Amino acid sequence: MKSFLDAYKTYESVPTRQDITDLDAHFRRRDALYRTLGLVPNHLEGKRILEFGPGSGENSIYLASLRPSTYTLVDGTESSIQSLEKIRQKYYSDLSVELIHSDFLEFQSTAKYDAVFCEGAIPTQAFPEPMLRHIASFVKPGGILVITTVDAVSFLSEAIRRFLARLHVGQPSLDLSHVPRLVAFFQKDLDSLKGMSRKREDWVIDQIIHPWNGPPFSMADAIATLGSGFSAHGTSPRFFSDWRWYKSIHQEDDGFSTGLLASYHSEVHNFLDWRFSLPAADMDSNNILLALSLQVYDLEFAMESGKMPLGSMPLVSLLKKIWDECTQLHDDTRLSLAKAIQVISSKAPVEECDLLGWWGRGQQYLSFVRDSKIIFGNRQTPNLRGDDAI
Ligand SMILES: C[S@@+](CC[C@H](N)C(=O)[O-])C[C@H]1O[C@@H](n2cnc3c(N)ncnc32)[C@H](O)[C@@H]1O
């Protein structure tokens, strides 16, 4: 079974469509994202861009508006390619564009690109590491890579929602016939999510029904997978501060990835609830939170894939542990967690999902700069340590 692709071809359209009636607002959101990641959008003008998994393509309108010299888009779902072609004709028919219908792993090119994007397509793949290495291999030395990550902490509220949806419907596997019922089931929760631009039906298909094929894939996983050939650059949300004097950064390893990794471990509790940004916590408590959240993810994954029966008690026991042991969390998050525990352990049918406005920080964005050797101020012979790793 091919992660994403087998499920996506059964959907009528790619479930990533966004409301772009206010195109200016859409562009401002994308502009903010790029700048948060350390990219100056106009600097992409005249550059060679490669994007993996553009989906329905609303985000490609913004990238195309930056006037790259070439824009190559690779997606393995027929309906994505059809939607992209419509969008291309409407918004950027004058640009040099290649639309390639291919599995990421089968895409080959001798060209290297100034910027490579892959949004919403690596986490929960069955084998995310080789996929990321393949994607990253197309970045030219000194070029930029933008990916998304998800971890079990940022997805804890989603894991609970996935469980509640299955409890509501009464079976572990869901399909498209459940969409209207689940949109209604999540109405209260979705009403509390201000700023959502995706269609609710698509959110239900992509986040609740769409099967996970593998693990979440965290910032720490991405940094470990890319190794020394790529240096972490920016994140969205932004949480990493670096007080080093730039003159002290002259070693071959610039230390940006190591610094980000340390910040990640002391800040990961802030991925649990998007409403709050708490002071850094000690790494031991955050490691407990990470480990328990991962157990929740694994348990939900096992129940959905039929390896374990759909049952409330193991989940309740893990959530109680989080409630007991993770005192670094905000009181309102703990209240939402208590509500989830109470609803899941109650024998009464669940008619409406209401986690009291609790949403995790879902997916995060992470940018990297590919290593390049600097000799007398000129970027010369690429340092191919990244290729060795890849
Ligand atoms: C969740 S969508 C993300 C769409 C868009 N980037 C966004 O963030 O809204 C993932 C996209 O990646 C594509 N995809 C996932 N795995 C793939 C693979 N192995 N080969 C080709 N395309 C893949 C899917 O077809 C889908 O269009």
Coordinates of N, CA and C in Angstrom, one line a residue, residues 266-267 269-270 278-282 286:
S266 N 13.2 22.0 24.8 CA 12.7 22.7 25.9 C 11.4 23.5 25.6
E267 N 11.0 23.5 24.3 CA 9.8 24.2 24.0 C 8.6 23.3 23.5
H269 N 6.5 21.4 24.7 CA 5.2 21.5 25.4 C 4.3 22.6 24.8
N270 N 4.9 23.6 24.2 CA 4.2 24.6 23.5 C 3.5 24.2 22.2
L278 N 4.2 29.2 26.7 CA 4.7 29.2 28.0 C 6.2 29.3 28.1
P279 N 6.8 29.7 29.2 CA 8.2 29.7 29.3 C 8.8 28.3 29.0
A280 N 10.1 28.3 28.6 CA 10.7 27.0 28.3 C 10.6 26.1 29.6
A281 N 10.5 24.8 29.3 CA 10.3 23.8 30.4 C 11.6 23.0 30.5
D282 N 11.7 22.2 31.6 CA 13.0 21.4 31.6 C 12.8 20.2 30.7
N286 N 9.6 17.5 29.4 CA 9.2 17.5 28.0 C 9.4 16.1 27.3

